[in-house]
PDB file of C-alpha atoms in Angstrom:
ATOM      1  CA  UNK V   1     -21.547   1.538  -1.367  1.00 59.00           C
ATOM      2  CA  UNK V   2     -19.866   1.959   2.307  1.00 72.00           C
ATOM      3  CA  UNK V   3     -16.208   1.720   2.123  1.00 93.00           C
ATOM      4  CA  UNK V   4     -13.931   3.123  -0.223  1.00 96.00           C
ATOM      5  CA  UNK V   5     -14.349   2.709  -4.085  1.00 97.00           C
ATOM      6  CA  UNK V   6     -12.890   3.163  -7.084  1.00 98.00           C
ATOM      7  CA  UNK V   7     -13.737   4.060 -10.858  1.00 97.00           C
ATOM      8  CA  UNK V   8     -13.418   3.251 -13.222  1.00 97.00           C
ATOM      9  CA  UNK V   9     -12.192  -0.363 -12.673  1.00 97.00           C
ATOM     10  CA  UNK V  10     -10.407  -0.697 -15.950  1.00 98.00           C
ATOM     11  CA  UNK V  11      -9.689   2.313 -18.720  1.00 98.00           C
ATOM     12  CA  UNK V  12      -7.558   1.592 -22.001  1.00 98.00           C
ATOM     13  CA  UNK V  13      -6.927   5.175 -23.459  1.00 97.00           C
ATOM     14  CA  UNK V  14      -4.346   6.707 -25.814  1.00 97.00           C
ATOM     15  CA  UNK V  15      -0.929   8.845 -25.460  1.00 98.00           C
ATOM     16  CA  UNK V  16      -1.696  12.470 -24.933  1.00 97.00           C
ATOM     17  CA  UNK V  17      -5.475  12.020 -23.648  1.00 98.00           C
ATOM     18  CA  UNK V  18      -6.273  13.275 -20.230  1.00 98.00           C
ATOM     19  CA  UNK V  19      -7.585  10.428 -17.566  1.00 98.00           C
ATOM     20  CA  UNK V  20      -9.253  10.926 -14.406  1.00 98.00           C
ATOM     21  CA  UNK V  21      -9.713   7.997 -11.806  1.00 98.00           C
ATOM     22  CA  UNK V  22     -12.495   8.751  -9.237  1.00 98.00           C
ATOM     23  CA  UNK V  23     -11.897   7.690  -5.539  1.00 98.00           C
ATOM     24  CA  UNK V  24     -14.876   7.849  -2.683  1.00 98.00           C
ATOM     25  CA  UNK V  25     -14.538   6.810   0.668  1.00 97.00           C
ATOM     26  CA  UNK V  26     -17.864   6.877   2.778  1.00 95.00           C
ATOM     27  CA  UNK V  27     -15.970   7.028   6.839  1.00 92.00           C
ATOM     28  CA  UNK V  28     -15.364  10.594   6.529  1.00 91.00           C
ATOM     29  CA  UNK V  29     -11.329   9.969   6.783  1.00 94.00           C
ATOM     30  CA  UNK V  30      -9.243  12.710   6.979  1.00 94.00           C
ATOM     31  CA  UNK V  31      -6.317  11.180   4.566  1.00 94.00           C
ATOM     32  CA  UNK V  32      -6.679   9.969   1.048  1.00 96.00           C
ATOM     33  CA  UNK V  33      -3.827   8.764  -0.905  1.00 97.00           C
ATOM     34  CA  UNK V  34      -3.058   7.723  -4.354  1.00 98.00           C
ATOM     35  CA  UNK V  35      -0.201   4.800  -5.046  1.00 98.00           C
ATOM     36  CA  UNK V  36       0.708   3.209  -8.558  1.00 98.00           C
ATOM     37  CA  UNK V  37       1.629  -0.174  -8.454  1.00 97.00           C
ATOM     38  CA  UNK V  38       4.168  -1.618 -11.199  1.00 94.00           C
ATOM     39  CA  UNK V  39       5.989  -4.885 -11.466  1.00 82.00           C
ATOM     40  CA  UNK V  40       9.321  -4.506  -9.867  1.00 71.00           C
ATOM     41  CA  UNK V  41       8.603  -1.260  -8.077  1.00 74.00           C
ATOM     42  CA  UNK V  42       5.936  -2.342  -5.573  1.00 84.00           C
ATOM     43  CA  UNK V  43       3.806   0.497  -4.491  1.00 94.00           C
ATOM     44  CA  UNK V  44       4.678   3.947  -4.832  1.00 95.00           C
ATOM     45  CA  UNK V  45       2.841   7.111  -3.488  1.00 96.00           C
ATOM     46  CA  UNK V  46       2.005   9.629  -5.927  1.00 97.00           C
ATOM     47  CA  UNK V  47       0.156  12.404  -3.786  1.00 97.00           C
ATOM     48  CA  UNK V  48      -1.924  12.203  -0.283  1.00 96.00           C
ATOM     49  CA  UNK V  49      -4.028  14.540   1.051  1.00 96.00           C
ATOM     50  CA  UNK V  50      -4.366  15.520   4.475  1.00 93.00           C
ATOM     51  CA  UNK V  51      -7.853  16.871   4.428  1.00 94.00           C
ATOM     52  CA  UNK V  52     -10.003  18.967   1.924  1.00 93.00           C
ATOM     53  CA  UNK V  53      -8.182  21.588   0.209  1.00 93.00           C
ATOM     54  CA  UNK V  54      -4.280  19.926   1.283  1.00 95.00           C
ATOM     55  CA  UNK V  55      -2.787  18.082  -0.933  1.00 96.00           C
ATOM     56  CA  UNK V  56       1.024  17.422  -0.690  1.00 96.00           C
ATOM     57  CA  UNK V  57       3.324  15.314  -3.719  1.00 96.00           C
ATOM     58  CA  UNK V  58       4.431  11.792  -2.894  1.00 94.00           C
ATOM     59  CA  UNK V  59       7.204   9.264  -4.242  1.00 92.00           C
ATOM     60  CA  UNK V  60       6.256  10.238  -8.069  1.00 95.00           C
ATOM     61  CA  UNK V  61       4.149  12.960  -8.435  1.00 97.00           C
ATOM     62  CA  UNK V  62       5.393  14.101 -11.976  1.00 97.00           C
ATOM     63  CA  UNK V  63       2.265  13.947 -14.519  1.00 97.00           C
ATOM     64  CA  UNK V  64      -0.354  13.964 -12.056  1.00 98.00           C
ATOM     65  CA  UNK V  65      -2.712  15.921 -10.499  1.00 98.00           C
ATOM     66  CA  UNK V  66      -5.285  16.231  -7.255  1.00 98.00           C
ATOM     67  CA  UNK V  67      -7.720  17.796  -6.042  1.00 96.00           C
ATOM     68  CA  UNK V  68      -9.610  17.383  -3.037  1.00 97.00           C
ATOM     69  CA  UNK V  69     -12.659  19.795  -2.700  1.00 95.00           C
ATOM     70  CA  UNK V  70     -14.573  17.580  -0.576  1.00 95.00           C
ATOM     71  CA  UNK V  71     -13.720  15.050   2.127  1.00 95.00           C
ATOM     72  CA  UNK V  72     -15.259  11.619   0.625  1.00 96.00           C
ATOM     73  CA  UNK V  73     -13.764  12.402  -2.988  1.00 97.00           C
ATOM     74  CA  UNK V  74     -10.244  12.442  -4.439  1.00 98.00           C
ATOM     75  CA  UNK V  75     -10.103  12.527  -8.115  1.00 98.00           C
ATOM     76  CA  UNK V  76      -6.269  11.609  -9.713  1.00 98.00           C
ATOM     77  CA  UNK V  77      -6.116  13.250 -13.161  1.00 98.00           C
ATOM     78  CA  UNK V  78      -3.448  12.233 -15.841  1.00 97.00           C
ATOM     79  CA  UNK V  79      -3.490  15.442 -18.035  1.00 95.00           C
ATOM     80  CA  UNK V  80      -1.395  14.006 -20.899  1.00 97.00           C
ATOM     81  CA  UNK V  81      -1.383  10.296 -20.740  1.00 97.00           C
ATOM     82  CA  UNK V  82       2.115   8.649 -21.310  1.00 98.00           C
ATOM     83  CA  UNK V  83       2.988   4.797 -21.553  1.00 97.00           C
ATOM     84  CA  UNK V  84       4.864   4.816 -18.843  1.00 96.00           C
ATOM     85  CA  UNK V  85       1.886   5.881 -16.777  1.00 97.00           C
ATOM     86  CA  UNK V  86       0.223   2.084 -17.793  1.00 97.00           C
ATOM     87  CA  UNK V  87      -0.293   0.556 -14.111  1.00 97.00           C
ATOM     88  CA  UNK V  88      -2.834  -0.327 -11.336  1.00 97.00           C
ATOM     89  CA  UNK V  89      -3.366   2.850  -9.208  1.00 98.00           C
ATOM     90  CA  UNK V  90      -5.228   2.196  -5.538  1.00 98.00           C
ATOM     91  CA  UNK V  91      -6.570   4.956  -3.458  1.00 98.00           C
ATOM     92  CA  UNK V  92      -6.685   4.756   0.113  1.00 97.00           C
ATOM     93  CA  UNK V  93      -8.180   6.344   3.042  1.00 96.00           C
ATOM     94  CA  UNK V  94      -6.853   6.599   6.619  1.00 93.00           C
ATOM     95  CA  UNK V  95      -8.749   8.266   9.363  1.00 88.00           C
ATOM     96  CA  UNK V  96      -6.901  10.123  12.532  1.00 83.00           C
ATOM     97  CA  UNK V  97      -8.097   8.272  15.557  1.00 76.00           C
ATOM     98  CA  UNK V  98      -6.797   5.053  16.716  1.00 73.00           C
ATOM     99  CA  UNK V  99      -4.378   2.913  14.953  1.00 76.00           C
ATOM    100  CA  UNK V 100      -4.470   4.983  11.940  1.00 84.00           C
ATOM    101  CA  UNK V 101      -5.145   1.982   9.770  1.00 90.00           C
ATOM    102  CA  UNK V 102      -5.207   2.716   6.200  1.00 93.00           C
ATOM    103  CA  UNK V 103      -7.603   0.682   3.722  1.00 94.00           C
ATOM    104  CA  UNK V 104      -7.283   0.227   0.161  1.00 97.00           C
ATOM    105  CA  UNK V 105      -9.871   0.633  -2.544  1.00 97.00           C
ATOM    106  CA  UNK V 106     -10.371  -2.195  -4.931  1.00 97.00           C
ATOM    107  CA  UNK V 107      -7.802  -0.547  -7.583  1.00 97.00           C
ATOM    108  CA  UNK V 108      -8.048   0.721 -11.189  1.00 98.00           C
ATOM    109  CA  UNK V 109      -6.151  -1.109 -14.167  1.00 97.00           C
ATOM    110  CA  UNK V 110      -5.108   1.398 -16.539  1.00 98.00           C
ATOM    111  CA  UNK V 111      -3.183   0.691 -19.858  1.00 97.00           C
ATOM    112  CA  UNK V 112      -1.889   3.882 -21.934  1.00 97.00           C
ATOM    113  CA  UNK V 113      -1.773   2.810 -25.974  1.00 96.00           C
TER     114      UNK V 113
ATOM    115  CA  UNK K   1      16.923   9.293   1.638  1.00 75.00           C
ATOM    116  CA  UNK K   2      14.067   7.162   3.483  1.00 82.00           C
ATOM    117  CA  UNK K   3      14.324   3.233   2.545  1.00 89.00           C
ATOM    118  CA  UNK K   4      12.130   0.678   3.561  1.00 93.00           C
ATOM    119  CA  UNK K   5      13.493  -2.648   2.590  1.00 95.00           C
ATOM    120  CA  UNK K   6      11.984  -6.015   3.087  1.00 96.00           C
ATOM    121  CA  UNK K   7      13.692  -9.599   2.750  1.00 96.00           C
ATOM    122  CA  UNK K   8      13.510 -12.053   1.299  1.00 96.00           C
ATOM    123  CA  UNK K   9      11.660 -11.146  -1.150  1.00 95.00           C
ATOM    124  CA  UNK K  10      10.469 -14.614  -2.360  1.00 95.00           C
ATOM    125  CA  UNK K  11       9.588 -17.118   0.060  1.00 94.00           C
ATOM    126  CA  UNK K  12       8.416 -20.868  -0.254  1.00 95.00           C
ATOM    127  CA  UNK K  13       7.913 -22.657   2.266  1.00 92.00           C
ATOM    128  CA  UNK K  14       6.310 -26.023   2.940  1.00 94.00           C
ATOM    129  CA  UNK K  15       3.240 -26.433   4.652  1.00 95.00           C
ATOM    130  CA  UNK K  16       4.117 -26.761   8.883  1.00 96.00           C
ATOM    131  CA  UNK K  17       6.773 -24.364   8.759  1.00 96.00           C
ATOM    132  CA  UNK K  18       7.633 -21.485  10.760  1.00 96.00           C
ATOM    133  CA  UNK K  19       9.482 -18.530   8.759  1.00 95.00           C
ATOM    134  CA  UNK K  20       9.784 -14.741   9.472  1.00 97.00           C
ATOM    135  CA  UNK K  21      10.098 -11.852   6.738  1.00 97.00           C
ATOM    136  CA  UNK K  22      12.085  -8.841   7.882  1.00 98.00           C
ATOM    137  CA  UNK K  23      11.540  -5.450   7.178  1.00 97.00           C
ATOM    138  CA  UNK K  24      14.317  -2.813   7.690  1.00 96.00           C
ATOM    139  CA  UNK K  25      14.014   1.260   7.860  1.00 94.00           C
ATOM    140  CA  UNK K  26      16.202   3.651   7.435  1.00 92.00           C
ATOM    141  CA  UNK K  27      14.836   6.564   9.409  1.00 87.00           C
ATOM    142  CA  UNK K  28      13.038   6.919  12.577  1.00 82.00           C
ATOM    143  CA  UNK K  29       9.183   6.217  12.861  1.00 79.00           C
ATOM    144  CA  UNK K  30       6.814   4.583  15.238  1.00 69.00           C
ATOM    145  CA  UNK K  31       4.304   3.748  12.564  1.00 88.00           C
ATOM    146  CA  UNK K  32       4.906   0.622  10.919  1.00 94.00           C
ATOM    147  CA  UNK K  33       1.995  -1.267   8.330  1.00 96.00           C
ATOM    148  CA  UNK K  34       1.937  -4.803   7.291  1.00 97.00           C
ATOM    149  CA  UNK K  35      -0.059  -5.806   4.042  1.00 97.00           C
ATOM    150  CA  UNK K  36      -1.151  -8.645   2.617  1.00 97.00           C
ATOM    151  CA  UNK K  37      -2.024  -9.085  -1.089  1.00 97.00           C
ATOM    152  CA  UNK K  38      -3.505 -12.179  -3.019  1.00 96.00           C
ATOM    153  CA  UNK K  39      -2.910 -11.706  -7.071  1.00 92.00           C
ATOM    154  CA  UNK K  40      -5.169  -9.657  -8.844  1.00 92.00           C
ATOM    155  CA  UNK K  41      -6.679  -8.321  -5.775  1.00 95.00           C
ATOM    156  CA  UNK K  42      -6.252  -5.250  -3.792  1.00 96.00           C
ATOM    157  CA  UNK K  43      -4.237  -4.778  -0.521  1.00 96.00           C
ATOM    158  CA  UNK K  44      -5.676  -5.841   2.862  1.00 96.00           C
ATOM    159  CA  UNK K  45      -4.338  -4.540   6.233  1.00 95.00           C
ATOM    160  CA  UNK K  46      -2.867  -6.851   8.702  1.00 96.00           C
ATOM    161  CA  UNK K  47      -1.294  -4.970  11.564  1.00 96.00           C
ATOM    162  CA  UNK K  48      -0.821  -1.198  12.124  1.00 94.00           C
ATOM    163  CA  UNK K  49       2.263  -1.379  14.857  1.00 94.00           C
ATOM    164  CA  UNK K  50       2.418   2.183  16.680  1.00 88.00           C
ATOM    165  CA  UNK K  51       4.923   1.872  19.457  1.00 82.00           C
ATOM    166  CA  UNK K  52       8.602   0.128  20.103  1.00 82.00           C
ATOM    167  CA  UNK K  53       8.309  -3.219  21.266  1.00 84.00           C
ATOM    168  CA  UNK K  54       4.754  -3.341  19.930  1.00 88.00           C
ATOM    169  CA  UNK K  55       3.811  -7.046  18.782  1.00 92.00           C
ATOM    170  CA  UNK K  56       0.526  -8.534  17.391  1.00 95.00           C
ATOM    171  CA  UNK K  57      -0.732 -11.574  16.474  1.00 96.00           C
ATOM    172  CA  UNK K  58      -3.527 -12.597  14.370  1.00 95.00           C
ATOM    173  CA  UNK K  59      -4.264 -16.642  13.561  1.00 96.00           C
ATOM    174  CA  UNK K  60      -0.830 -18.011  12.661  1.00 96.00           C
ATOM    175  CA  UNK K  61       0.934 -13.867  11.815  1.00 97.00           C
ATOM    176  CA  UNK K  62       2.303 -12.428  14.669  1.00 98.00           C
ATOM    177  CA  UNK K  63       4.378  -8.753  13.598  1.00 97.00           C
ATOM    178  CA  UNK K  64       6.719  -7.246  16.366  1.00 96.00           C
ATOM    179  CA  UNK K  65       8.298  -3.855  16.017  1.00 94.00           C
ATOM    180  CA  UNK K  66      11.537  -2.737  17.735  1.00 92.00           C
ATOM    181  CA  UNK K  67      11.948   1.001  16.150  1.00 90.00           C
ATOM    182  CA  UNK K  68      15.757   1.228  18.169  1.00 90.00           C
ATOM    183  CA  UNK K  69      16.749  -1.193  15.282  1.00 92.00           C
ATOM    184  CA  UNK K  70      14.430   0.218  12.802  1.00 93.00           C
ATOM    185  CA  UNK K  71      13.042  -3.525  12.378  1.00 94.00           C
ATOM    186  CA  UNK K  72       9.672  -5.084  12.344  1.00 96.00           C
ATOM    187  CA  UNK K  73       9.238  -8.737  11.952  1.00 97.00           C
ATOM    188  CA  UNK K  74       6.050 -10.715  10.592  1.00 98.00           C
ATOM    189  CA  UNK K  75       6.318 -14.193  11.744  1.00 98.00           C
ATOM    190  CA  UNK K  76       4.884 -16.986  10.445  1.00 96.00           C
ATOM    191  CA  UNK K  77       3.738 -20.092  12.354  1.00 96.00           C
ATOM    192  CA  UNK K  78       3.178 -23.125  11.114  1.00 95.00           C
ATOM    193  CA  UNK K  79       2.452 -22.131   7.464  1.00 94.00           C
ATOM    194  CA  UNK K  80      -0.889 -23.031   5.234  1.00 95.00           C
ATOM    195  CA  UNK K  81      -1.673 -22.997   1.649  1.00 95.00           C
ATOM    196  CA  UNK K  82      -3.774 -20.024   2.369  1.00 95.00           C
ATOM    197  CA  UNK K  83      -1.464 -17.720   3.662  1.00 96.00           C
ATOM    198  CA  UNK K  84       0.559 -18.252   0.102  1.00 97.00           C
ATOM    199  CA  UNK K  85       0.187 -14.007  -0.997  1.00 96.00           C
ATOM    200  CA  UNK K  86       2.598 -11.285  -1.153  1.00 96.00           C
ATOM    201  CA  UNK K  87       3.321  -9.142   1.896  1.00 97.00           C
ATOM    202  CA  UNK K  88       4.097  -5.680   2.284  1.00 97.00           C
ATOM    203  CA  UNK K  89       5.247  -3.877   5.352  1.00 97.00           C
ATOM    204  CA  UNK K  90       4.764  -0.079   5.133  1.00 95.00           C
ATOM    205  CA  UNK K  91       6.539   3.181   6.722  1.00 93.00           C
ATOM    206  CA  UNK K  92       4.443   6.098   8.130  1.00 88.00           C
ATOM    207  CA  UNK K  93       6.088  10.104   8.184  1.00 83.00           C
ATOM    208  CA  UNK K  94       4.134  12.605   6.594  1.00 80.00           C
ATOM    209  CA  UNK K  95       3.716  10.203   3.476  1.00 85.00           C
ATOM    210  CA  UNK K  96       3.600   6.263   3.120  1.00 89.00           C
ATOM    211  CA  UNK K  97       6.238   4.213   2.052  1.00 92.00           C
ATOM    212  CA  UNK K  98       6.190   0.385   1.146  1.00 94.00           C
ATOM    213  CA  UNK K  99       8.880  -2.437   0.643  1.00 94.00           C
ATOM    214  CA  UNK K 100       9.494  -4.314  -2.238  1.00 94.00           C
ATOM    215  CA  UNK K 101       6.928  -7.010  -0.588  1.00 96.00           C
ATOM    216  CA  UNK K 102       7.410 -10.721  -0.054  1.00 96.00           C
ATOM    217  CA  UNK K 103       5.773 -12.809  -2.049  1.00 95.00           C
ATOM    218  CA  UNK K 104       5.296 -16.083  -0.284  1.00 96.00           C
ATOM    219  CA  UNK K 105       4.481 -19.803  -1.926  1.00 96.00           C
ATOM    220  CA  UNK K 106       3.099 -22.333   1.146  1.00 96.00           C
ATOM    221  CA  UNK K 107       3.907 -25.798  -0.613  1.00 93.00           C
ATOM    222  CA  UNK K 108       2.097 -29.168   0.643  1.00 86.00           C
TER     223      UNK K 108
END
């Protein structure tokens, strides 16, 4: 798929489990992000990445981790689920050249039991 | 501490209108994003504004940017049901940083 996607779409998983959510983007761009989105807090960054192998924290990076070994691919890992991490993350990609415009992947709905 | 505030942060409006959502900053940056997002659904980009006194219009949105008051502006012009979403305007540093977001309601 061209663009930048997202998986899975929804995951329901328990307190203390570890999560990943999978993010590919197929331009090559040289940022990724991660945001959570909550009702009442509108979207908060939780780590970028300026390239492979750079990763910096965001708004709320506290029970999350990154990595970014390749370019297209920036997994978000939850390593001990909490309820308070129950929201709709969005990755999104922004390349270096021109206006910089960033575009959003289609999201992933995740609920923490 | 950076801030990004947008008002108001519920709009309706009646169809024919003309309205304009504000979105403050508190530090300095010539990188301002405006979103738009219909329920349930992901965010869509509507302007990137890059300089001061930058403005851009697309159909019936036009978004200005004057970075000496740390303001941008999206505009609305004569309002239709479909623009009813929310709307997010967006600060660029090293990181990204959004408002609150407007959600707008276009009545009949």
């Amino acid at each position: 798929d061209a663009g930048i996607t997202q998986s899975p779409r929804y995951k329901i998983t328990e307190t203390g489990r570890q999560v990943t959510l999978m993010c590919h983007q197929t331009w090559s761009h040289s940022y990724m992000f991660w945001y959570r989105q909550d009702l009442g807090h509108g979207l908060r960054l939780i780590y970028y990445s300026a390239a492979a192998d750079i990763t910096d924290k965001g708004e709320v990076p506290d029970g999350y981790v990154v990595s970014r070994s390749k370019t297209e691919n920036f997994p978000l890992t939850l390593e001990s689920a909490t309820r308070s991490q129950t929201s709709v993350y969005f990755c999104a990609s922004m390349g270096v050249a021109g206006d910089n415009e960033q575009f959003f992947g289609p999201g992933t709905r995740l609920t923490v039991l | 501490e950076l801030k990004v505030e947008q008002n108001p942060l519920f709009l309706s409006m009646q169809e024919g209108k003309n309205y304009t959502i504000y979105c403050n900053y508190s530090t300095t940056s010539d990188r301002l994003y405006w979103y738009r997002q219909d329920p349930g659904k992901s965010l869509e980009s509507l302007f990137v504004l890059l300089s001061n006194g930058a403005v851009k219009q697309e159909g019936r949105l036009m978004a200005s940017l004057d970075t000496k008051a740390r303001l941008s502006t999206l505009h609305i012009t004569a309002a239709v049901h479909d623009l009813s979403a929310t709307y997010f305007c967006a600060l660029r540093l090293n990181d990204m940083r959004f408002g609150a977001g407007t959600r707008l309601t276009v009545k009949p």
